[in-house]
Short mmCIF file of C-alpha atoms and ligand atoms in Angstrom, two decimals:
data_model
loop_
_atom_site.label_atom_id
_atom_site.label_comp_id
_atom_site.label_asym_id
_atom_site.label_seq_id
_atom_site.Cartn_x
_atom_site.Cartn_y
_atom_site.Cartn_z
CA UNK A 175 46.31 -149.31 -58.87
CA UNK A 176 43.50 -148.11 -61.67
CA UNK A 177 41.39 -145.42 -61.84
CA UNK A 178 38.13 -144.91 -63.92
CA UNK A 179 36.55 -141.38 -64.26
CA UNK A 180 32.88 -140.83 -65.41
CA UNK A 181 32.33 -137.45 -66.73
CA UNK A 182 28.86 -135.11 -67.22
CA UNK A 183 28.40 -131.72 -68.14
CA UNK A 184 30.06 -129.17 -69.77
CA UNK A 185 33.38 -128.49 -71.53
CA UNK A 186 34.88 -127.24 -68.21
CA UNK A 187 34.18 -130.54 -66.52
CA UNK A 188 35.61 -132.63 -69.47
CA UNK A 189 38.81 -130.94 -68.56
CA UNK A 190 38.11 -130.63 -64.84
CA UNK A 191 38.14 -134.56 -65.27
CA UNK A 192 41.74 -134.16 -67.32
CA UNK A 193 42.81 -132.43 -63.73
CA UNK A 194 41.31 -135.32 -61.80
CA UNK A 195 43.37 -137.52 -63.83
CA UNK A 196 46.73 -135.72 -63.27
CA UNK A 197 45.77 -135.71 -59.71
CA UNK A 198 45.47 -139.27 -59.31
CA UNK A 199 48.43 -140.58 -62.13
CA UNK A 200 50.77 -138.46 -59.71
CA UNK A 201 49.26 -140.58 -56.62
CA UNK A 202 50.77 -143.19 -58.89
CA UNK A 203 47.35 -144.88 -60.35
CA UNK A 204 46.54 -145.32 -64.11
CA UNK A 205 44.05 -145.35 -65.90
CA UNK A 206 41.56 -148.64 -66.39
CA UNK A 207 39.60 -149.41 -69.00
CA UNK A 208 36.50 -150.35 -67.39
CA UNK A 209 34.94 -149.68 -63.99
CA UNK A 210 35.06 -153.30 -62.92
CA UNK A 211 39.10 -153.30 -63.19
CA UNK A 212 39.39 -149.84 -61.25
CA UNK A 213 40.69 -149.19 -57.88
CA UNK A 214 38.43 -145.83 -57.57
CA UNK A 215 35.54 -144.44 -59.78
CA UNK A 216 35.83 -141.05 -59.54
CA UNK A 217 32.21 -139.43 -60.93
CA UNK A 218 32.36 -135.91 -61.92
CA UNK A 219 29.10 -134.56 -61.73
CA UNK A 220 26.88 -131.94 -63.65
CA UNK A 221 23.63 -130.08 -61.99
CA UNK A 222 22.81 -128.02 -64.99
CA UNK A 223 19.33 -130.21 -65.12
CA UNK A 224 17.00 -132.46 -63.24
CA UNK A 225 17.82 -135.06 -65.54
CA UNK A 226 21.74 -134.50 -65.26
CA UNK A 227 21.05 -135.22 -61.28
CA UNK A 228 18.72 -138.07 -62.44
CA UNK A 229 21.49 -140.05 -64.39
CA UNK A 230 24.18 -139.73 -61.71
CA UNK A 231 21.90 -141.29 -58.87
CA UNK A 232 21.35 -144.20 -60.84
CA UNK A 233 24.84 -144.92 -62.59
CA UNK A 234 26.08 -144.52 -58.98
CA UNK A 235 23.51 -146.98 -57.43
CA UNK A 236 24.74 -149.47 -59.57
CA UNK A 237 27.92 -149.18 -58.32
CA UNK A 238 26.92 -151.49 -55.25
CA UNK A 239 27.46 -154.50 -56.33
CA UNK A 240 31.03 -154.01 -57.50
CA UNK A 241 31.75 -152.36 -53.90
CA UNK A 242 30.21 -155.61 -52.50
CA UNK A 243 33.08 -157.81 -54.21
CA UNK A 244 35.58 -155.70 -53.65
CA UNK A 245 35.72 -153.78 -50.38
CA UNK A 246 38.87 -151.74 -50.90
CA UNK A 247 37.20 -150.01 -54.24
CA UNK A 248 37.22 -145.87 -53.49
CA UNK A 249 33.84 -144.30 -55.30
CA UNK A 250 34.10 -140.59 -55.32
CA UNK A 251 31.44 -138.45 -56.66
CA UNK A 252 32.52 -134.85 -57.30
CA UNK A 253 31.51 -131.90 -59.41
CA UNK A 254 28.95 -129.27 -59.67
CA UNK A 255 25.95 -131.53 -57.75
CA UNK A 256 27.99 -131.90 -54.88
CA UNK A 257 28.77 -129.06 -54.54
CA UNK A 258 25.02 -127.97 -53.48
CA UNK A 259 25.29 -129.18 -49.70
CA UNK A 260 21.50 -130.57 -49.58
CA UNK A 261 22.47 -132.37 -52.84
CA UNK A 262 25.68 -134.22 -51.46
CA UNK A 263 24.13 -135.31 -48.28
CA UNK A 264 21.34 -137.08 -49.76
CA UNK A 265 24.34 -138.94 -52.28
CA UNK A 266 25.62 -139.92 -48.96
CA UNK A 267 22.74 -140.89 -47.58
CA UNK A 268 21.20 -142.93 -50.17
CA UNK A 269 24.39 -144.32 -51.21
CA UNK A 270 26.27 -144.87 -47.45
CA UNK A 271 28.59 -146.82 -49.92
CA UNK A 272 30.34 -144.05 -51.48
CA UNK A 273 33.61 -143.12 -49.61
CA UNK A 274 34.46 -139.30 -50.99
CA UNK A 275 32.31 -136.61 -51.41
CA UNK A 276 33.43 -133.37 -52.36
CA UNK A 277 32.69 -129.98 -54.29
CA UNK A 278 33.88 -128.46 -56.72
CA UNK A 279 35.47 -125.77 -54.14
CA UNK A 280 37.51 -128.42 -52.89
CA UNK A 281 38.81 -130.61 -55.45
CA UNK A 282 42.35 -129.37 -55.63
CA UNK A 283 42.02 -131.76 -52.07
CA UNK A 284 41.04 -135.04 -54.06
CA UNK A 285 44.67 -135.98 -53.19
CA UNK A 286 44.29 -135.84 -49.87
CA UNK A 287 41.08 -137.40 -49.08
CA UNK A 288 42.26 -140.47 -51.02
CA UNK A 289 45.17 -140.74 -48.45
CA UNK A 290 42.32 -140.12 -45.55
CA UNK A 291 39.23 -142.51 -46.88
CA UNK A 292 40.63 -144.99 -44.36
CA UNK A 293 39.75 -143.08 -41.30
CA UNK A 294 36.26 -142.16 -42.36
CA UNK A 295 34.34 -140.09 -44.43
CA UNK A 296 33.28 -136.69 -43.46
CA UNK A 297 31.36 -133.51 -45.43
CA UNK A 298 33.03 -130.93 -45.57
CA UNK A 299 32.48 -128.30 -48.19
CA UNK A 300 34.95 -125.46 -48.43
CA UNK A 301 34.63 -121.38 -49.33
CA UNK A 302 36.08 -120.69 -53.03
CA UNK A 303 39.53 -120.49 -52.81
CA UNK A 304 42.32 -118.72 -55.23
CA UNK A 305 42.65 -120.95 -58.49
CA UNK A 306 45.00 -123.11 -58.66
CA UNK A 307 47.95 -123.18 -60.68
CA UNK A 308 49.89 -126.02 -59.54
CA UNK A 309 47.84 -128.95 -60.28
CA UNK A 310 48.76 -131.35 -63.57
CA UNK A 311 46.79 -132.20 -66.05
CA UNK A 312 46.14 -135.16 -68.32
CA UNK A 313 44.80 -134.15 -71.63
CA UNK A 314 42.95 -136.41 -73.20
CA UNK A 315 40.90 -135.05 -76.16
CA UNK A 316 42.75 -136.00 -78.97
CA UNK A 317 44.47 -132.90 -80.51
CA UNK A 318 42.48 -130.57 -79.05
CA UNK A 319 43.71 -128.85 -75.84
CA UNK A 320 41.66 -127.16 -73.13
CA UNK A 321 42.57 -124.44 -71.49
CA UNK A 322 40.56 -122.73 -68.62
CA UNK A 323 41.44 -118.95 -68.43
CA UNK A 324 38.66 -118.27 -65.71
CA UNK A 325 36.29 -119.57 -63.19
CA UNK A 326 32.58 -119.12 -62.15
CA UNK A 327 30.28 -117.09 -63.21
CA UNK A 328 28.82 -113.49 -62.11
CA UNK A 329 25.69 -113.10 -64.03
CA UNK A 330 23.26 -114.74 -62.04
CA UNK A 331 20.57 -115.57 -64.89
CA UNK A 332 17.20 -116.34 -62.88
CA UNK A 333 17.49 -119.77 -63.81
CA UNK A 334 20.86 -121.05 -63.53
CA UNK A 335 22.76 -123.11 -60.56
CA UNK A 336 26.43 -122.47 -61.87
CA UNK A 337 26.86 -119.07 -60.28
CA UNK A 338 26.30 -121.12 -56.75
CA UNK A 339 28.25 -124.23 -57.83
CA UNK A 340 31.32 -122.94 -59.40
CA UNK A 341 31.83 -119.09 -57.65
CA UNK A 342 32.18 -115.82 -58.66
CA UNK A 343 34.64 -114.51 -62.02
CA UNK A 344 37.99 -115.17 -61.42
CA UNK A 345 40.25 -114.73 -64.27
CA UNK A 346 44.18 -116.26 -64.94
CA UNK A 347 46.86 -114.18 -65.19
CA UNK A 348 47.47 -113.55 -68.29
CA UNK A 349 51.49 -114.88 -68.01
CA UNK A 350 49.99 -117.78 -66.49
CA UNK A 351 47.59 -118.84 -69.89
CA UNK A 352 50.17 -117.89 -72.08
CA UNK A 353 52.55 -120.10 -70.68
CA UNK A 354 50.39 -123.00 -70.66
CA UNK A 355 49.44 -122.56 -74.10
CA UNK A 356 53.29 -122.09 -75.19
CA UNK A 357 53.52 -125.24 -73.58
CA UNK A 358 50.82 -126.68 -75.11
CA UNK A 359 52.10 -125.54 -78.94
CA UNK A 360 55.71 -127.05 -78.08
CA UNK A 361 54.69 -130.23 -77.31
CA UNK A 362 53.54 -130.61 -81.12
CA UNK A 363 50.61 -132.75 -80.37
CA UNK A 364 47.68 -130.21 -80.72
CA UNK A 365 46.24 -128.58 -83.77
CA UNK A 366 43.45 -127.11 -82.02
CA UNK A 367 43.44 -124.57 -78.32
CA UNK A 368 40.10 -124.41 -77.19
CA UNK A 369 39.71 -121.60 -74.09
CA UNK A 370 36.93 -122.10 -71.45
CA UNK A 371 35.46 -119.92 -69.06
CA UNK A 372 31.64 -119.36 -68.48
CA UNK A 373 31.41 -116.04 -70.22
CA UNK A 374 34.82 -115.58 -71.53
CA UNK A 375 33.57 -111.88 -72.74
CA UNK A 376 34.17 -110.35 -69.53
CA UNK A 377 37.75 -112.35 -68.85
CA UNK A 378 40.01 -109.64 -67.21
CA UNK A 379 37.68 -107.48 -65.39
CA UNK A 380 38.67 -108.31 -61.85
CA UNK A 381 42.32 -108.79 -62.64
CA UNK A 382 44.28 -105.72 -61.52
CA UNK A 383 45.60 -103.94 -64.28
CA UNK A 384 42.31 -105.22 -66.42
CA UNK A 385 42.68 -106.60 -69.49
CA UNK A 386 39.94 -107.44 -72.13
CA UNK A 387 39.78 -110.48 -73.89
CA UNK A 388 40.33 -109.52 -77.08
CA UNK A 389 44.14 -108.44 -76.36
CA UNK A 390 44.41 -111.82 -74.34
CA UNK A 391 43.22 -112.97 -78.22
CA UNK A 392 45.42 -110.88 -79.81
CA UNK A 393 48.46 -112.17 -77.48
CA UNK A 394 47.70 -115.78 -77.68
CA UNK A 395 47.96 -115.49 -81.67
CA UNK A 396 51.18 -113.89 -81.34
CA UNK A 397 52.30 -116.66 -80.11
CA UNK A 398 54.33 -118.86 -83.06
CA UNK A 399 53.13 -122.30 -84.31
CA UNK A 400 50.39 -123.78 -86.33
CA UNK A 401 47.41 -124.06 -84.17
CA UNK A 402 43.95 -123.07 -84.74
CA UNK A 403 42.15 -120.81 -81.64
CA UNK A 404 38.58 -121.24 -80.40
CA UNK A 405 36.63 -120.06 -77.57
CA UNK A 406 33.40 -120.68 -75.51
CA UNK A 407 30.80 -119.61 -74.23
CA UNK A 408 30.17 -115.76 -75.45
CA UNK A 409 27.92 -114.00 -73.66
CA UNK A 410 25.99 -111.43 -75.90
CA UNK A 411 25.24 -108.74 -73.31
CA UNK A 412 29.84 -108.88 -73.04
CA UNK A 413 30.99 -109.35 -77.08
CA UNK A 414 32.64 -106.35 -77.75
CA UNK A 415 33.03 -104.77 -81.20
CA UNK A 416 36.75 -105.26 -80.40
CA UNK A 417 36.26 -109.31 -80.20
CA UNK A 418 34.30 -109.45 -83.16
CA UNK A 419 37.09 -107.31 -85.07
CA UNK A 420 39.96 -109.66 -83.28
CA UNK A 421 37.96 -112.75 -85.05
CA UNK A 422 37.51 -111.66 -87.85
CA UNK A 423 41.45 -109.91 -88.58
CA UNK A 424 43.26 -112.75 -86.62
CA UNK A 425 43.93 -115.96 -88.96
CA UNK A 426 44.60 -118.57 -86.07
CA UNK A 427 40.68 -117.58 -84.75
CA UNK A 428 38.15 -119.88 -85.59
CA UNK A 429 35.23 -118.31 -87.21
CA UNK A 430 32.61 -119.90 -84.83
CA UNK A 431 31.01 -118.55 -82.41
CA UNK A 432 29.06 -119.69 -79.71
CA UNK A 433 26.04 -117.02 -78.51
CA UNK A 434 23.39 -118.72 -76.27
CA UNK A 435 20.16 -116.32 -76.57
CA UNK A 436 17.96 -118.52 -74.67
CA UNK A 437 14.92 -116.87 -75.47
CA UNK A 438 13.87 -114.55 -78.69
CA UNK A 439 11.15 -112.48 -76.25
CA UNK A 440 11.76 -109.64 -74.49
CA UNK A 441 10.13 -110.28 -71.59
CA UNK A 442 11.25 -113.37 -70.59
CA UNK A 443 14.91 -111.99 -71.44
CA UNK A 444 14.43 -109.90 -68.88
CA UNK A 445 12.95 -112.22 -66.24
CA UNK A 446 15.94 -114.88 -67.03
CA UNK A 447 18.18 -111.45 -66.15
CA UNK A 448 20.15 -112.25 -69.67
CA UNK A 449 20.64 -108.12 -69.74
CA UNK A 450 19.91 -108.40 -73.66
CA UNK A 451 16.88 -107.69 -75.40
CA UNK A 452 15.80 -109.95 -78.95
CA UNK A 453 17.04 -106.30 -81.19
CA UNK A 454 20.53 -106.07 -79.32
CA UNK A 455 21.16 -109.40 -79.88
CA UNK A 456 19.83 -109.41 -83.64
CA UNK A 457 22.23 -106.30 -84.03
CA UNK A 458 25.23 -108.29 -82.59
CA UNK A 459 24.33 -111.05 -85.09
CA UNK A 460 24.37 -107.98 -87.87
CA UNK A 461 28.06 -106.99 -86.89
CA UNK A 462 29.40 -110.77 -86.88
CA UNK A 463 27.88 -111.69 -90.25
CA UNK A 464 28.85 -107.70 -91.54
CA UNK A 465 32.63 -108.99 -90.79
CA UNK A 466 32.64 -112.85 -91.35
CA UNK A 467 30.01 -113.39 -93.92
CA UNK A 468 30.72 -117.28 -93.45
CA UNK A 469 31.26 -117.39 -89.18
CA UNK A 470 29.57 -120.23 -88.28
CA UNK A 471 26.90 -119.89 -85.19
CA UNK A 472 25.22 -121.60 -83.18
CA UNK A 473 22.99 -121.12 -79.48
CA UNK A 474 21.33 -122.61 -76.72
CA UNK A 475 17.29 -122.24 -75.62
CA UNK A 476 15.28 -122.69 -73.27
CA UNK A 477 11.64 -123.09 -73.00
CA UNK A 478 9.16 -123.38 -70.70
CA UNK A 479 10.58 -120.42 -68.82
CA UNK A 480 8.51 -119.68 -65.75
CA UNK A 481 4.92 -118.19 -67.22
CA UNK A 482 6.46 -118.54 -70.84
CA UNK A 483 3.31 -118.01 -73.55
CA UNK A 484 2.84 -120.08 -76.77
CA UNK A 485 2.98 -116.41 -78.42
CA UNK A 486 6.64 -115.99 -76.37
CA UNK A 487 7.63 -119.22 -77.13
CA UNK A 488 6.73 -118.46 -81.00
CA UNK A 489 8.76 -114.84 -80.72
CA UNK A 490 11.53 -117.79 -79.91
CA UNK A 491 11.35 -119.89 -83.19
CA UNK A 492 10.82 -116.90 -85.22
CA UNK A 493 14.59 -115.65 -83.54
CA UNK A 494 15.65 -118.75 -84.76
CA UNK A 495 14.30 -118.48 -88.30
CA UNK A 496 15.67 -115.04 -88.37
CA UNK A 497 19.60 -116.03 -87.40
CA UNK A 498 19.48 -119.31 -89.73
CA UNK A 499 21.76 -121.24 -87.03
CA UNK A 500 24.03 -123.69 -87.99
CA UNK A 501 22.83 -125.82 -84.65
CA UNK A 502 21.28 -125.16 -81.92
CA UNK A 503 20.54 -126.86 -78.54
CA UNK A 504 16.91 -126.85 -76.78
CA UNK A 505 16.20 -127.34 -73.53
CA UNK A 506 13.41 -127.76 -71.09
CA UNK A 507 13.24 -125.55 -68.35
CA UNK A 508 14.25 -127.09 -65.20
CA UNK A 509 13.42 -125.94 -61.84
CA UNK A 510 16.91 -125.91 -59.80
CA UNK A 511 16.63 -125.01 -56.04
CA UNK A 512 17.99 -121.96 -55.01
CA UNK A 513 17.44 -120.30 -58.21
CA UNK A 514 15.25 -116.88 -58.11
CA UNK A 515 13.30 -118.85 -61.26
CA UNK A 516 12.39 -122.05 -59.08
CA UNK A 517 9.84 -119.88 -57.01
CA UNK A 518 8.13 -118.17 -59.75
CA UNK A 519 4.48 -118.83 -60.15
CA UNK A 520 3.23 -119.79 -62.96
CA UNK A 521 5.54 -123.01 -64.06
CA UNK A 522 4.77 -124.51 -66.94
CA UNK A 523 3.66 -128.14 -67.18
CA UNK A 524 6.28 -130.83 -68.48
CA UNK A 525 4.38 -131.77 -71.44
CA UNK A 526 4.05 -127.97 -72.87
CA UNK A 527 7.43 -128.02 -72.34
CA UNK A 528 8.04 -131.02 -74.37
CA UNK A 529 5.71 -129.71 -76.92
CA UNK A 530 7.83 -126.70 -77.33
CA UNK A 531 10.73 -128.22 -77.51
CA UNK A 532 10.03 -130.91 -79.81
CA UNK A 533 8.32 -128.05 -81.84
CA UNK A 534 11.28 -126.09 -81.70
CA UNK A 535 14.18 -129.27 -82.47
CA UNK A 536 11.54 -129.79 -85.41
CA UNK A 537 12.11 -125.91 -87.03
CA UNK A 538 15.37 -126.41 -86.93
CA UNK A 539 15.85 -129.78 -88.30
CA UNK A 540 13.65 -128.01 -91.21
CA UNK A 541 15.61 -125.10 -91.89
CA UNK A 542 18.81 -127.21 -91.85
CA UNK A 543 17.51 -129.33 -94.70
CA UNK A 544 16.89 -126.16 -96.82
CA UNK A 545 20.14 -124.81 -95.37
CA UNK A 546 21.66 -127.82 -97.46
CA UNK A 547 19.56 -127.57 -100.30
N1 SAH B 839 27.59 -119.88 -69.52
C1 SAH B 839 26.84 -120.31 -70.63
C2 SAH B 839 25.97 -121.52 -70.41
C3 SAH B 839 26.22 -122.55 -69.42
S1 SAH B 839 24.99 -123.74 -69.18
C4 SAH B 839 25.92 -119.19 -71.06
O1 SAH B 839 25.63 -118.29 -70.32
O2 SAH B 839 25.43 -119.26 -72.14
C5 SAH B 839 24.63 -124.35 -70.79
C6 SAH B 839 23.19 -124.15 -71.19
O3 SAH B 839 22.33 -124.88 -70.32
C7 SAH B 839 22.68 -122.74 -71.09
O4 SAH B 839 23.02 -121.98 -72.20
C8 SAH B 839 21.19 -122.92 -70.98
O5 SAH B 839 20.58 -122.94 -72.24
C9 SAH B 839 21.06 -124.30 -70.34
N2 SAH B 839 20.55 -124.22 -68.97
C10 SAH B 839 21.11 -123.62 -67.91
N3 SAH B 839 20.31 -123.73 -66.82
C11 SAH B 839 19.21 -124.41 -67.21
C12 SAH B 839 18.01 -124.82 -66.56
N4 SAH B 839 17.77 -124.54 -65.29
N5 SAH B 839 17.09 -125.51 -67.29
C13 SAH B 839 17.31 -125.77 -68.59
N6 SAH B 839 18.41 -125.41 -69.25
C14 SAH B 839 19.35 -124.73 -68.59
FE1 SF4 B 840 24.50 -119.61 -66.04
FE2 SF4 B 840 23.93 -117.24 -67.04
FE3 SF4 B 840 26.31 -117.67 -65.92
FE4 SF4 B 840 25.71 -118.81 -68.25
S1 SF4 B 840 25.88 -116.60 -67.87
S2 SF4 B 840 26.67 -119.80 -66.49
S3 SF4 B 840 23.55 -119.25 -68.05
S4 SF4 B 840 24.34 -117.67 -64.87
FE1 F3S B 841 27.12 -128.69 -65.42
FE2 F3S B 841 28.73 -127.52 -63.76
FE3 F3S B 841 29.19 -127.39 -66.36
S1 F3S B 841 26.53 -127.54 -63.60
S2 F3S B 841 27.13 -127.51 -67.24
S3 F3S B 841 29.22 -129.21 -65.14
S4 F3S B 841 29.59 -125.80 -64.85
#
């Protein structure tokens, strides 16, 4: 019995998918090398954007045919999408085809519903539940490890589905990360730890005692053996003085750091609810290159915000001229339902939005050449 996983999104569902694996090689499957060999296609789903959505409807639609010659093939769809209840029903509806349908919530189940797609398929999404410590996974990016230390998200930025997809904050314990990543170290096949959480900043505020993420640094680079350390995402309204000082003093640390400022205008800051404004960001910028003259970093946008100007849009290149990124991702706005952004008036049309951010890919493409030069 094969199985064949199709991945989207972030970071955390790249290794949410190295879960899904150890789920299913201890159900005894392994892995195929194409979809038309597989016994189930598991699709682990993204709803950051539209077009994330977009893409998963139609590589799943395609999917028909190979049902049709082979009846006993299980297609699962799972993730962040269907996680949104409207969204998985109208999977199920449009595709009657696909056999399990779950959310993130309730993946730790996969197992199970495998063993039950015989006697039908049913909905059911659960409430967020502890995290799990007990399930295996399968790494498989090359000598890089993963390793999640929290879960969801708190902050609620106006335009942003993960907070509803993927729960509240919920930190490891920190006995719990450190053994996985003594674990990780002893098995001598990774070079590279790479920690994942949403906003790893505030990792440790709801564990009881708290602990800050720069001692959970700190700790992990106690730890012996030659690996290097990296991190992501930073939020900028969370990155201490104390995280940029553990970067900066502890040698296993990459000196890269990840700070999304979506936006270099105040006022659309504050509408996306980023709790930042363009100086305090700037300032934080001061402090990293003040300590680590060569940290390398890089940032997401977005444009088109809900009633976004071409004079707020321009406060955002000029951010960007100001840092001198090494890269930086743009994206257009996308409405997602349920977000407070969705209902704002004033959205702006797609092709200002694609104006903007071809305008803004182009400023950065220039100032990378003279970066070079
Ligand atoms: N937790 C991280 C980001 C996670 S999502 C952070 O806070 O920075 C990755 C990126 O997708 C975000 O930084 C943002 O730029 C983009 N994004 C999120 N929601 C979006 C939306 N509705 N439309 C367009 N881009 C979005
Ligand atoms: Fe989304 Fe904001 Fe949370 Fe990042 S910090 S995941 S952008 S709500
Ligand atoms: Fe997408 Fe979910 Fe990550 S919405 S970006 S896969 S947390």
């Amino acid at each position: 019995m094969k199985y064949f996983i199709v991945t989207y999104g972030c970071q955390m569902n790249v290794h949410e998918s190295e879960k899904i694996a150890g789920i299913l090689e201890k159900l005894g499957y392994t892995q195929a090398d194409t979809r038309e060999t597989a016994d189930i296609i598991v699709f682990n789903t993204c709803a950051i954007r539209e077009g994330a959505e977009d893409r998963v409807f139609g590589n799943v639609g395609n999917l028909k045919k190979l049902k049709k010659n082979n009846k006993d093939l299980i297609i699962a769809v799972c993730g962040c999408m269907t996680q949104k209840e409207q969204t998985a029903q109208k999977l199920m509806n449009t595709f009657p085809f696909i056999d399990i349908v779950i959310g993130t919530f309730n993946l730790p189940k996969l197992g199970y519903y495998i063993e039950a797609v015989k006697k039908g398929r049913q909905l059911e999404l659960f409430d967020e539940g502890e995290i799990d410590e007990t399930l295996p996974y399968k790494r498989t990016s090359g000598d890089n490890a993963w390793v999640n230390i929290m879960q969801g998200c708190n902050n609620f930025c106006t335009y942003c589905i993960v907070p509803y997809v993927r729960g509240r904050e919920k930190s490891r314990k920190e006995e719990n990360i450190l053994k996985e990543i003594k674990e990780i170290v002893a098995e001598g096949k990774y070079k590279k730890i790479t920690l994942l959480g949403q906003n790893v900043n505030s990792y440790g505020k709801d564990l009881n005692p708290q602990i800050t993420f720069a001692k959970l640094l700190r700790d992990i680079c106690l730890i012996e053996g030659n690996f290097t350390l990296s991190f992501m995402t930073s939020h900028p309204k969370d990155l201490t003085d104390d995280v940029i000082q553990t970067i900066a003093e502890e040698d296993k640390i990459e000196k890269f750091i990840h700070l999304p400022a979506q936006s270099g205008n105040n006022r659309i800051l504050k509408l996306m609810n980023r709790s930042y404004t363009r100086e305090k960001y700037l300032d934080i910028i001061k402090k990293i290159r003040e300590k680590m003259p060569n940290c390398r970093i890089t940032s997401d946008f977005i444009v088109g915000f809900p009633t976004e100007t071409e004079e707020e849009f321009n406060d955002t290149c000029d951010l960007v001229k100001q840092v001198g990124y090494d890269s930086i991702f743009a994206f257009k706005y996308s409405p997602r339902e349920g977000t407070v952004a969705s209902k704002m008036e004033d959205q702006i049309p797609e092709e200002v939005k694609g104006e903007r951010v071809n305008k803004l890919l182009a400023l950065e493409k220039k100032l990378q050449k003279e970066n070079k030069k």
